[in-house]
Tab-separated table of N, CA and C in Angstrom:
chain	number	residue	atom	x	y	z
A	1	UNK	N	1.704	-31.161	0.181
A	1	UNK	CA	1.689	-29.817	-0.376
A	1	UNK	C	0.373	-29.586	-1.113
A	2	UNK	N	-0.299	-30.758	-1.934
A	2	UNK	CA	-1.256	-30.442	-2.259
A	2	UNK	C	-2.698	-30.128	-1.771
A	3	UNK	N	-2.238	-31.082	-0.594
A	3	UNK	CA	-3.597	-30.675	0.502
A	3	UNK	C	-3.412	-29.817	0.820
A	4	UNK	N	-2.241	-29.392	1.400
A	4	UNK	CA	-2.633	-28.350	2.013
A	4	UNK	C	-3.177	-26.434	0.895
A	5	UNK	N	-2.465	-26.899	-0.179
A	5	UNK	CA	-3.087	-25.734	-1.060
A	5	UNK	C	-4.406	-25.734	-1.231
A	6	UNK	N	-4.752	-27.156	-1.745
A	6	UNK	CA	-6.268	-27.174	-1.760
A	6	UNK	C	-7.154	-26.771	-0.569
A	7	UNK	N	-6.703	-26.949	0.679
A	7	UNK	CA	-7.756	-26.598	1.508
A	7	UNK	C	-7.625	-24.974	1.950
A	8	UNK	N	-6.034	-23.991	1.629
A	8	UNK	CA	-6.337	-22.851	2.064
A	8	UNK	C	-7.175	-21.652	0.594
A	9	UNK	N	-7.682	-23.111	-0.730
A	9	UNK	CA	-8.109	-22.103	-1.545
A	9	UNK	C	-9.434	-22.674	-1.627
A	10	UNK	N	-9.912	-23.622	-0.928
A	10	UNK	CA	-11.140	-24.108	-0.990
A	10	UNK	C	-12.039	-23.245	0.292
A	11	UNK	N	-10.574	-23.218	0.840
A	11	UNK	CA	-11.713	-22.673	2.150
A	11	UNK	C	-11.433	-21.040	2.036
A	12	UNK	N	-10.959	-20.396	1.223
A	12	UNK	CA	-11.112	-18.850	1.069
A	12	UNK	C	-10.160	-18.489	1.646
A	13	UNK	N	-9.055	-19.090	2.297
A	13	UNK	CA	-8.326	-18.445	3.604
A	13	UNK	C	-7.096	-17.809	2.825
A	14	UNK	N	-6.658	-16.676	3.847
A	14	UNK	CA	-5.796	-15.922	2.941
A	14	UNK	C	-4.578	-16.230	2.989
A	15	UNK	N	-3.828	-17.800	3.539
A	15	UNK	CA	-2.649	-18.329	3.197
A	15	UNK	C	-2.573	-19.127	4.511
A	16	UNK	N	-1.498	-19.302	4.872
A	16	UNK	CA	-1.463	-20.531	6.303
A	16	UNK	C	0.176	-20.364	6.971
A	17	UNK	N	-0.011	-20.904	8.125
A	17	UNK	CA	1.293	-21.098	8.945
A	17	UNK	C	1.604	-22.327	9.140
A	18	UNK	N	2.527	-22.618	8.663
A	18	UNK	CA	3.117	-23.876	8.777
A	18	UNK	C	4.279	-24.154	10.137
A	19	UNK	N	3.554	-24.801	11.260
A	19	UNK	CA	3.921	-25.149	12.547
A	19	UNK	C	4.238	-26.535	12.697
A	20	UNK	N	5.275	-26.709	12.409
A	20	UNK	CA	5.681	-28.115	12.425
A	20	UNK	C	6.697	-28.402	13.845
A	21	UNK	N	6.480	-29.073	15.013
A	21	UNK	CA	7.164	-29.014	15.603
A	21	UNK	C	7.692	-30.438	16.199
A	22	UNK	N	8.635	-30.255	16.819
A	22	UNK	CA	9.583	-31.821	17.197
A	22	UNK	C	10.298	-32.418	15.799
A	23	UNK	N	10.354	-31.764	14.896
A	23	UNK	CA	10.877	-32.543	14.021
A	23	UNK	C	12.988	-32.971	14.133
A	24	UNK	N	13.047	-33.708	13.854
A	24	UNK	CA	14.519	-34.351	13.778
A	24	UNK	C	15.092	-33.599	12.944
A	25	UNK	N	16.369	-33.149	13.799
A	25	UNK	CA	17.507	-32.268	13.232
A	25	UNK	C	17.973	-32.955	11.950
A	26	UNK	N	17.783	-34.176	11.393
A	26	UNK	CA	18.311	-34.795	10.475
A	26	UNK	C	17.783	-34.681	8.940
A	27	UNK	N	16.350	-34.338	9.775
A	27	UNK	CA	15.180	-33.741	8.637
A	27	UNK	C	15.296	-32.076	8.041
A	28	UNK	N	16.103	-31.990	8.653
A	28	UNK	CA	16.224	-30.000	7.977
A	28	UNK	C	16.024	-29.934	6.579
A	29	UNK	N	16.901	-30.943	5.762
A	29	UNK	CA	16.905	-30.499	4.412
A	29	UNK	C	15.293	-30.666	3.663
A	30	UNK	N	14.804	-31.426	3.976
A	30	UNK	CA	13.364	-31.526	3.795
A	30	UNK	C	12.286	-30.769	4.418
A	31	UNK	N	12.745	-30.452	5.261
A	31	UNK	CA	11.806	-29.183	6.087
A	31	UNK	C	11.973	-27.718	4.939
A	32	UNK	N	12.767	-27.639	4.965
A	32	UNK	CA	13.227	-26.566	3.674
A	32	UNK	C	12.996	-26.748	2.494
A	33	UNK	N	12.555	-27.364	2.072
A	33	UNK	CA	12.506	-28.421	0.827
A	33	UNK	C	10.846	-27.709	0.676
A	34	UNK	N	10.531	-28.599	1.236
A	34	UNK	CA	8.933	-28.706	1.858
A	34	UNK	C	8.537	-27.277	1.346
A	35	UNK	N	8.907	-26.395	2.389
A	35	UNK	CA	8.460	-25.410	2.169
A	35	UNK	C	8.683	-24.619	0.927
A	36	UNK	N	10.202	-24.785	0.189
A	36	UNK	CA	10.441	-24.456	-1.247
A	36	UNK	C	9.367	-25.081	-2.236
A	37	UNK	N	8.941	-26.284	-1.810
A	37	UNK	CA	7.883	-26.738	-2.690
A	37	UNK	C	6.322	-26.098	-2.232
A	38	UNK	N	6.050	-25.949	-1.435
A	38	UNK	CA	4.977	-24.983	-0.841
A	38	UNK	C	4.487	-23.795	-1.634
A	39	UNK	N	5.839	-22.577	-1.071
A	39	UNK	CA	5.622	-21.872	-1.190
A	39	UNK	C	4.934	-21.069	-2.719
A	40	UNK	N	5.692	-21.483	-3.967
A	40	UNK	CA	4.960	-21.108	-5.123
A	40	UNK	C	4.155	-21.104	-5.433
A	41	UNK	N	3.570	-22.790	-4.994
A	41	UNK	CA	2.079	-23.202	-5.311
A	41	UNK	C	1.064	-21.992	-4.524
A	42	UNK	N	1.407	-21.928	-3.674
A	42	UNK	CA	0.294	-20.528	-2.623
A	42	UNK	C	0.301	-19.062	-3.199
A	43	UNK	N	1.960	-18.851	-3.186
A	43	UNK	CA	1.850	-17.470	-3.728
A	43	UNK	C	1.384	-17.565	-5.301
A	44	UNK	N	1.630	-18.427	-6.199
A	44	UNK	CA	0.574	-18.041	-7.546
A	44	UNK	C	-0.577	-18.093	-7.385
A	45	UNK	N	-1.287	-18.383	-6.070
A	45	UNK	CA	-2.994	-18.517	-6.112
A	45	UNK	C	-2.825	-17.198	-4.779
A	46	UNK	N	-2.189	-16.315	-4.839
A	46	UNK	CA	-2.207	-14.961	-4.440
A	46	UNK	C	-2.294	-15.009	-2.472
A	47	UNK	N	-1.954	-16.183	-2.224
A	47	UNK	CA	-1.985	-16.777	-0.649
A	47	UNK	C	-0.645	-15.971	0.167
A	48	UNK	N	-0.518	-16.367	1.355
A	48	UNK	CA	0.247	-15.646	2.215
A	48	UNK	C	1.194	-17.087	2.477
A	49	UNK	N	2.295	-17.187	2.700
A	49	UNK	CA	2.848	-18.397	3.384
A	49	UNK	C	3.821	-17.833	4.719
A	50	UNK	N	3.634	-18.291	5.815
A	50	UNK	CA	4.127	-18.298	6.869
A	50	UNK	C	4.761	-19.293	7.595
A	51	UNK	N	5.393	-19.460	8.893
A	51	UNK	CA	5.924	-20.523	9.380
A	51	UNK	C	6.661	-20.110	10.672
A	52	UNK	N	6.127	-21.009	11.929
A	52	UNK	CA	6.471	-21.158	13.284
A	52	UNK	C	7.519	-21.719	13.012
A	53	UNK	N	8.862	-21.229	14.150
A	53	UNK	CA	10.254	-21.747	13.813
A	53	UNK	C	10.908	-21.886	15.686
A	54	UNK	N	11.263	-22.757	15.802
A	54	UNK	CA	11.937	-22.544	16.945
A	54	UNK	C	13.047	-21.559	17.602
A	55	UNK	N	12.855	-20.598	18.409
A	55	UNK	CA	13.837	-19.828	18.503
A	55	UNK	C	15.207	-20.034	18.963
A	56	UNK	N	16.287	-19.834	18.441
A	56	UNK	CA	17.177	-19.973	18.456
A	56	UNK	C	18.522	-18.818	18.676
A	57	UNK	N	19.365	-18.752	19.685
A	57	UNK	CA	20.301	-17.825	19.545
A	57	UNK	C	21.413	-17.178	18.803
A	58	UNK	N	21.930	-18.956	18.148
A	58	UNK	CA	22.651	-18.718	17.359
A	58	UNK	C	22.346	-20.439	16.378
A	59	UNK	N	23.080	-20.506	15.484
A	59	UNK	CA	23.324	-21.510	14.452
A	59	UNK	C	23.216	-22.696	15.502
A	60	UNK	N	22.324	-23.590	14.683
A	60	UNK	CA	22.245	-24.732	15.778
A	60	UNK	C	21.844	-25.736	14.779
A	61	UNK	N	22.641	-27.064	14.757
A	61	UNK	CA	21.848	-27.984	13.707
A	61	UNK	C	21.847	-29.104	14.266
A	62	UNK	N	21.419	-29.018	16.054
A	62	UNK	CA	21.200	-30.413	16.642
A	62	UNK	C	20.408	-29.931	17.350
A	63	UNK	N	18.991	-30.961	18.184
A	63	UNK	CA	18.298	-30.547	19.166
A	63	UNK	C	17.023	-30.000	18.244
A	64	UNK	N	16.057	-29.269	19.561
A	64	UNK	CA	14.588	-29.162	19.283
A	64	UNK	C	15.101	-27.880	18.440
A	65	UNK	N	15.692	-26.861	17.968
A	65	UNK	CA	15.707	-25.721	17.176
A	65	UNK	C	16.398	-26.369	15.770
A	66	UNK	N	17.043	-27.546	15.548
A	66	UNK	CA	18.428	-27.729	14.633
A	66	UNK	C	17.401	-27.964	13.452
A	67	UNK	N	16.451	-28.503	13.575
A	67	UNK	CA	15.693	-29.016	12.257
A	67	UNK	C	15.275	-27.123	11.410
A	68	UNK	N	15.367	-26.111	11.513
A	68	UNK	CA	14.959	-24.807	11.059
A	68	UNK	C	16.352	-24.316	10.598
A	69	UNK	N	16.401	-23.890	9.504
A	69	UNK	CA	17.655	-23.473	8.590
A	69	UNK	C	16.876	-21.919	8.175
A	70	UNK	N	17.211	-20.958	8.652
A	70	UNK	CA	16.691	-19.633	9.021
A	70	UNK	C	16.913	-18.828	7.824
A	71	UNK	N	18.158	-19.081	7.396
A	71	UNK	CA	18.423	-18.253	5.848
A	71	UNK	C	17.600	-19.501	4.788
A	72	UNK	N	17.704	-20.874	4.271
A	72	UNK	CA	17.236	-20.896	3.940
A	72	UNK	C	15.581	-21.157	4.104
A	73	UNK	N	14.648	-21.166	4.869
A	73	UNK	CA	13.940	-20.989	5.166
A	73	UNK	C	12.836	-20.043	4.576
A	74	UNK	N	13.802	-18.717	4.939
A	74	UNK	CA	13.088	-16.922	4.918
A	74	UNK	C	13.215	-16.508	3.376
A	75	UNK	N	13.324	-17.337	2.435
A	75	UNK	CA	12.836	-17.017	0.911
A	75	UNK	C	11.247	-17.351	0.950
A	76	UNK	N	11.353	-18.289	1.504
A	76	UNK	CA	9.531	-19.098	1.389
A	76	UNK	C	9.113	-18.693	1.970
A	77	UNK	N	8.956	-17.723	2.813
A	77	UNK	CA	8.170	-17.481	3.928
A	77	UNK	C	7.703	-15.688	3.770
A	78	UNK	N	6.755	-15.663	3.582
A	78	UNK	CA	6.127	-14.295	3.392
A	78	UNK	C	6.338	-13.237	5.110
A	79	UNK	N	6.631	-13.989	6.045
A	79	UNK	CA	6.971	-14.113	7.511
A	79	UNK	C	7.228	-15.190	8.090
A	80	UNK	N	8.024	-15.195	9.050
A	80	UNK	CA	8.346	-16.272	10.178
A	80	UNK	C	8.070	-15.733	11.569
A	81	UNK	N	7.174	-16.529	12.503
A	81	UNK	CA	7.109	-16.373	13.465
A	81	UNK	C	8.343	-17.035	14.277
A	82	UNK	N	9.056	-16.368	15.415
A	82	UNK	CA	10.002	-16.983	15.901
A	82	UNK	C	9.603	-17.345	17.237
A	83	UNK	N	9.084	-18.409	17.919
A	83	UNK	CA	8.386	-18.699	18.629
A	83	UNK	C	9.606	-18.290	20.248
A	84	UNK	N	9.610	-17.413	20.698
A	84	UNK	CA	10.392	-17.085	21.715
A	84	UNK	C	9.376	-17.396	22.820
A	85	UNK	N	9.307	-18.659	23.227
A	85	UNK	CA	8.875	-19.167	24.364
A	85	UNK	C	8.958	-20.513	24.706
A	86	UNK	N	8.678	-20.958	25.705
A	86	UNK	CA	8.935	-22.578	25.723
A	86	UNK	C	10.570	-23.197	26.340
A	87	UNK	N	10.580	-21.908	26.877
A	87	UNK	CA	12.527	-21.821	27.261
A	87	UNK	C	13.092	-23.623	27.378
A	88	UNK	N	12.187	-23.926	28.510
A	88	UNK	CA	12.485	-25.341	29.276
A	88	UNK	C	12.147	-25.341	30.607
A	89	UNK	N	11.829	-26.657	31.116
A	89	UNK	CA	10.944	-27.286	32.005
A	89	UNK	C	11.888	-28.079	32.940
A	90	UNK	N	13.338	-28.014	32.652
A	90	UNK	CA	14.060	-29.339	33.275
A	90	UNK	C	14.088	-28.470	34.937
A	91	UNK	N	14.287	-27.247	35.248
A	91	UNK	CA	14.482	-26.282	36.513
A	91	UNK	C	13.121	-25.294	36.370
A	92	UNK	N	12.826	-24.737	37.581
A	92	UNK	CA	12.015	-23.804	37.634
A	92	UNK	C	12.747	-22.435	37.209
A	93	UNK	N	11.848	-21.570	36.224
A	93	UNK	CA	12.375	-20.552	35.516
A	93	UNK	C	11.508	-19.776	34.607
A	94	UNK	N	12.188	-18.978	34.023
A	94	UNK	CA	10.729	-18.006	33.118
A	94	UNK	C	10.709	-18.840	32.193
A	95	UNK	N	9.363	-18.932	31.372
A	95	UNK	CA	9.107	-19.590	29.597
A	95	UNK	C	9.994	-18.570	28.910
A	96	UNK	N	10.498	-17.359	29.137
A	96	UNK	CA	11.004	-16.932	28.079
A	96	UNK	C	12.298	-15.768	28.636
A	97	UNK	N	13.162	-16.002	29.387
A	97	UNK	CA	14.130	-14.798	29.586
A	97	UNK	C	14.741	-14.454	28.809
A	98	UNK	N	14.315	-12.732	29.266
A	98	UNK	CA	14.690	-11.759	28.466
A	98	UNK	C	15.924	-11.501	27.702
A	99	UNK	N	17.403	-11.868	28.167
A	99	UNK	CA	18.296	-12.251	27.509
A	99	UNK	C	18.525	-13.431	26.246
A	100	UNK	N	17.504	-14.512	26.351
A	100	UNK	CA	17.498	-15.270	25.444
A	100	UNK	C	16.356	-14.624	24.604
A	101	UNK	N	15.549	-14.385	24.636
A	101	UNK	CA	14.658	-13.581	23.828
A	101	UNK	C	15.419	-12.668	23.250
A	102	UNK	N	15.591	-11.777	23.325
A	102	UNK	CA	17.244	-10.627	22.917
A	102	UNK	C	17.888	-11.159	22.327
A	103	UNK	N	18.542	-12.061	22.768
A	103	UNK	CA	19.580	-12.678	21.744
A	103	UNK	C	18.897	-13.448	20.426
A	104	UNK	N	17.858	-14.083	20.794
A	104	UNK	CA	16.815	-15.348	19.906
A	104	UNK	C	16.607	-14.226	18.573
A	105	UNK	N	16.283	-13.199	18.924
A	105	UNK	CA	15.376	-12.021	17.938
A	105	UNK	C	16.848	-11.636	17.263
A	106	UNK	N	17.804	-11.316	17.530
A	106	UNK	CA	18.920	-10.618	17.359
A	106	UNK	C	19.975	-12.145	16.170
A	107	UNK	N	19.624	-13.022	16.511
A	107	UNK	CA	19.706	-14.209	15.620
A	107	UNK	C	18.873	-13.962	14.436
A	108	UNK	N	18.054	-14.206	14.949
A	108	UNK	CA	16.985	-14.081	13.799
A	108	UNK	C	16.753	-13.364	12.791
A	109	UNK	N	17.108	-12.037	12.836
A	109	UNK	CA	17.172	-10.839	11.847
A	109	UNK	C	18.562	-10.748	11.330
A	110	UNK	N	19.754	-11.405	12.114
A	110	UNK	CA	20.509	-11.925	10.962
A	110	UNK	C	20.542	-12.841	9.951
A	111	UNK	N	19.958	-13.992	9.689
A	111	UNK	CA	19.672	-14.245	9.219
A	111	UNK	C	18.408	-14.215	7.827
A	112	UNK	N	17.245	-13.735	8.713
A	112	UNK	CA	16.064	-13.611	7.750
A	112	UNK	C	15.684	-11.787	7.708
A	113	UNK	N	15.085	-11.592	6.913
A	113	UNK	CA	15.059	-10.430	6.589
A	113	UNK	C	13.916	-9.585	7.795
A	114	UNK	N	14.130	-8.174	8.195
A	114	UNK	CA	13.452	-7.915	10.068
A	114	UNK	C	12.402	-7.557	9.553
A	115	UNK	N	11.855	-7.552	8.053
A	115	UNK	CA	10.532	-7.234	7.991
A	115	UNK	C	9.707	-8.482	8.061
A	116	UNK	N	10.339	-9.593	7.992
A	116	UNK	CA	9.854	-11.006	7.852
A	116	UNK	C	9.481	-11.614	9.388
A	117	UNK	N	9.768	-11.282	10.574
A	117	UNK	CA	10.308	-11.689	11.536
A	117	UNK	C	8.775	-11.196	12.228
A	118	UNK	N	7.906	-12.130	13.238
A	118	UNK	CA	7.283	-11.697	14.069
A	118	UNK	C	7.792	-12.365	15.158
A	119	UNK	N	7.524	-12.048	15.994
A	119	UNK	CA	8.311	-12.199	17.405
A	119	UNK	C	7.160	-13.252	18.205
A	120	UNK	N	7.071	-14.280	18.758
A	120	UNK	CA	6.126	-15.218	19.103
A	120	UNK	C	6.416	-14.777	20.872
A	121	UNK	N	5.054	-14.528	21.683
A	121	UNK	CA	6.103	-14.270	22.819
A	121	UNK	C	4.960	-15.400	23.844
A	122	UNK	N	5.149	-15.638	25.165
A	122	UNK	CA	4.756	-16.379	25.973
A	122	UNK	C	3.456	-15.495	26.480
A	123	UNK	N	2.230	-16.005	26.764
A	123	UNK	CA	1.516	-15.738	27.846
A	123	UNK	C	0.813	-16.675	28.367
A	124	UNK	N	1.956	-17.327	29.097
A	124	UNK	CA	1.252	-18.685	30.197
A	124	UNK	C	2.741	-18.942	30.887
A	125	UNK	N	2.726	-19.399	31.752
A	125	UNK	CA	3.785	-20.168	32.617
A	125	UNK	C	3.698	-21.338	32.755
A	126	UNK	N	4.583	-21.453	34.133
A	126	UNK	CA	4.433	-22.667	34.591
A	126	UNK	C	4.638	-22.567	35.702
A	127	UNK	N	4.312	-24.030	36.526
A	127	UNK	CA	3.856	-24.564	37.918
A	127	UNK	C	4.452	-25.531	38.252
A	128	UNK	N	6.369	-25.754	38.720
A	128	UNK	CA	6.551	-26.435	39.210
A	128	UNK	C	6.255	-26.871	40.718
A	129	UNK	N	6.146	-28.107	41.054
A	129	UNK	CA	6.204	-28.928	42.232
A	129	UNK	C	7.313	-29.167	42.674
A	130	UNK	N	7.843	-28.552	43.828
A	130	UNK	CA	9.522	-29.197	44.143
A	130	UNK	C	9.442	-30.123	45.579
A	131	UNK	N	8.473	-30.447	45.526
A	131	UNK	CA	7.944	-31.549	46.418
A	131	UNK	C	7.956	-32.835	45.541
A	132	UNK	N	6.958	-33.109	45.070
A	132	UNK	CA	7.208	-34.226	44.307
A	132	UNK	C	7.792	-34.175	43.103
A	133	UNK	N	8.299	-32.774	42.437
A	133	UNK	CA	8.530	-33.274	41.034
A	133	UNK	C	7.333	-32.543	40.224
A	134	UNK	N	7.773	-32.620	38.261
A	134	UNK	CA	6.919	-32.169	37.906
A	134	UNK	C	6.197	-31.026	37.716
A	135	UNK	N	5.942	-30.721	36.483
A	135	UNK	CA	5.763	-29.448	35.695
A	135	UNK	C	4.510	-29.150	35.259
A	136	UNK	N	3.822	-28.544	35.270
A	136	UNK	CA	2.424	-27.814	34.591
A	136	UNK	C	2.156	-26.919	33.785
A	137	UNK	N	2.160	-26.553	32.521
A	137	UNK	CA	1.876	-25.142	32.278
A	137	UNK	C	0.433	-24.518	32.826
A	138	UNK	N	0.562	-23.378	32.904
A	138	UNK	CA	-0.355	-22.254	33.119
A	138	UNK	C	-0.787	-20.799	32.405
A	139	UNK	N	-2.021	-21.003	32.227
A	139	UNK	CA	-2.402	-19.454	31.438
A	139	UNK	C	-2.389	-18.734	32.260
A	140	UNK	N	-2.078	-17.444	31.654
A	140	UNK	CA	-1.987	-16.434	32.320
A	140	UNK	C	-3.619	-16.005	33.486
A	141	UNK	N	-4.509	-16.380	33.057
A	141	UNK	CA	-5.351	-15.879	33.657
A	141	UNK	C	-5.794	-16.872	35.110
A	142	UNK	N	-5.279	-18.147	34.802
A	142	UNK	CA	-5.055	-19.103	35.723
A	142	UNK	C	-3.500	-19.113	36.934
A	143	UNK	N	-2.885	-18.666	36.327
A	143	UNK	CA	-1.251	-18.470	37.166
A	143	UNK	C	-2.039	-17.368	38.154
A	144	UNK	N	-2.743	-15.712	37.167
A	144	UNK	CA	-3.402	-15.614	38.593
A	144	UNK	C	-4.400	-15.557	39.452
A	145	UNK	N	-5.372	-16.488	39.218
A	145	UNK	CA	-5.722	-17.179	39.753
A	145	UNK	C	-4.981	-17.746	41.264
A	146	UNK	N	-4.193	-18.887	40.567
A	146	UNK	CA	-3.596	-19.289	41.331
A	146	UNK	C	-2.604	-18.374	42.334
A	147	UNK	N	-2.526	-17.415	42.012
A	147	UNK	CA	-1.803	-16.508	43.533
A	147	UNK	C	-2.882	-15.507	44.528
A	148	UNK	N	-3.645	-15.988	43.566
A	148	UNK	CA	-4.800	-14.993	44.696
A	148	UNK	C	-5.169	-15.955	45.292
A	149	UNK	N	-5.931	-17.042	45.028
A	149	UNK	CA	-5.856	-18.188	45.760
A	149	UNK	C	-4.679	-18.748	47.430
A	150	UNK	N	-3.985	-18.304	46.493
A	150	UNK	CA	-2.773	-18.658	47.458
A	150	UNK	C	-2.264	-17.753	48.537
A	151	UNK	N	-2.873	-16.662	48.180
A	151	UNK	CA	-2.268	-15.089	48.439
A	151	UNK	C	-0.741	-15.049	48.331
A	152	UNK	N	-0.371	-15.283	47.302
A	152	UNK	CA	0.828	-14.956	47.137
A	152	UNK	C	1.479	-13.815	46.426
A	153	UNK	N	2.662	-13.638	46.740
A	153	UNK	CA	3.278	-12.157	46.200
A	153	UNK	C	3.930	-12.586	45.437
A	154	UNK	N	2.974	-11.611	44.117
A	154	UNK	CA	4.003	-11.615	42.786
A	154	UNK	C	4.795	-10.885	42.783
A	155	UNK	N	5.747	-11.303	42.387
A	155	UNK	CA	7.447	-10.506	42.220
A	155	UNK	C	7.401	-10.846	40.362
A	156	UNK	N	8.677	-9.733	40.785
A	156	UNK	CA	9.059	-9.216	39.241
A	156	UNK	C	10.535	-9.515	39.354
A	157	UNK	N	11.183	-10.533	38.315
A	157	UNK	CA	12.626	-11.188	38.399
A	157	UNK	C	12.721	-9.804	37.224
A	158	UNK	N	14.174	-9.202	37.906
A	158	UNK	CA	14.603	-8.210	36.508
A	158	UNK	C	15.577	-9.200	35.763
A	159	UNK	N	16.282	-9.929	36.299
A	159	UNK	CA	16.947	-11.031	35.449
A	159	UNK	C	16.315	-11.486	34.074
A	160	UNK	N	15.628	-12.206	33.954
A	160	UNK	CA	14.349	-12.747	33.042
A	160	UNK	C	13.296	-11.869	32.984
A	161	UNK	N	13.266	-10.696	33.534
A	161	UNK	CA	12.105	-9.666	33.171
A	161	UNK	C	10.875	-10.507	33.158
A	162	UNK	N	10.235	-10.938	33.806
A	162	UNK	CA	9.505	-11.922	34.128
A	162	UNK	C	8.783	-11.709	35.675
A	163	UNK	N	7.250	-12.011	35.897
A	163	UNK	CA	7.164	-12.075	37.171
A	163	UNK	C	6.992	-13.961	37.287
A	164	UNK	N	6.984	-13.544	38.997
A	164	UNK	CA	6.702	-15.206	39.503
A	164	UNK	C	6.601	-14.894	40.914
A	165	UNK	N	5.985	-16.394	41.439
A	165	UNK	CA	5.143	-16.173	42.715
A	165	UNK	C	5.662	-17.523	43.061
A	166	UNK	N	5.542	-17.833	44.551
A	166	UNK	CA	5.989	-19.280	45.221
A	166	UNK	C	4.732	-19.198	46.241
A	167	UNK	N	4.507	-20.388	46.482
A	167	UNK	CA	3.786	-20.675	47.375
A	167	UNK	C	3.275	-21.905	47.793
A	168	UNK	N	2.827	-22.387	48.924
A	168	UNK	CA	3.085	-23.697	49.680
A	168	UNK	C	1.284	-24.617	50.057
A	169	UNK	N	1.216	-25.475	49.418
A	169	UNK	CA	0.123	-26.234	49.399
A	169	UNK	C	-0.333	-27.505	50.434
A	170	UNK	N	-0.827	-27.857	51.176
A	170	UNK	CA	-0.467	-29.128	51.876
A	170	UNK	C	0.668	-29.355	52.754
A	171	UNK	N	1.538	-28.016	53.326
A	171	UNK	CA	2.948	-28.405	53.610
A	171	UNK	C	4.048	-28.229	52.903
């Protein structure tokens, strides 16, 4: 906590986001903690405090979202970004469908207050292989790339409100 105050008043900056990610669902109470101890020290030196949170649909206190406690959390937090992207990699699919996004945001403002709330959204994909296996992300300016390359037709999933493209390399 102290480093990090010292360096957002040494270096002039007007407060910080605290992005902590992968942490163990077991660690919540200290993640909260953390930031209860944070936050004063910044806001009496007139700083901003923020914080990347995993998005979540509903109450969850196991897994990659369980370590973020949303009510208590959103006292310390001058904003929370709710990172609505990163869906999962195990199937080919959007980084972020629109129903879980909807619901993720709709969580979220129950809990923390909707002026607090920025909405984190995706601009990159991904590039599975269903040949061998295996996942890639992709920036947006590279995904298209990669369909002009390919000449492939982007489609628009209304499901996931999302576009996506297929196409065949080597066979």
């Amino acid at each position: 906590v102290e480093g990090i105050v010292r360096m957002v008043v040494d270096g002039n900056f007007e407060g910080v986001n605290i992005d902590f990610e992968g942490i163990s669902a077991d660690d919540r109470p200290m993640l909260t903690q953390f930031m209860a101890d944070l936050a004063p020290q910044l806001r009496a030196k007139g700083k901003i405090v923020s914080q990347a949170v995993a998005a979540k649909d509903r109450e969850r206190t196991t897994g990659w979202a369980g370590a973020y406690d949303y009510a208590g959390l959103a006292p310390h937090n001058d904003f929370v970004v709710i990172m609505t992207y990163g869906y999962g990699t195990g199937v080919p699919q959007s980084t972020a469908p629109f129903p879980w996004v909807t619901n993720s945001t709709a969580y979220a403002i129950s809990q923390i207050p909707r002026e607090k709330v920025v909405l984190g959204l995706a601009w990159y994909g991904y590039e599975w292989n269903l040949t061998s296996g295996g996942v890639r992300s992709l920036r947006y300016p590279d995904a298209v790339e990669l369909a002009k390359r390919f000449n492939a037709e982007v489609q628009y999933d209304g499901a996931s409100q999302t576009s996506k493209f297929s196409y065949v390399n080597n066979g």
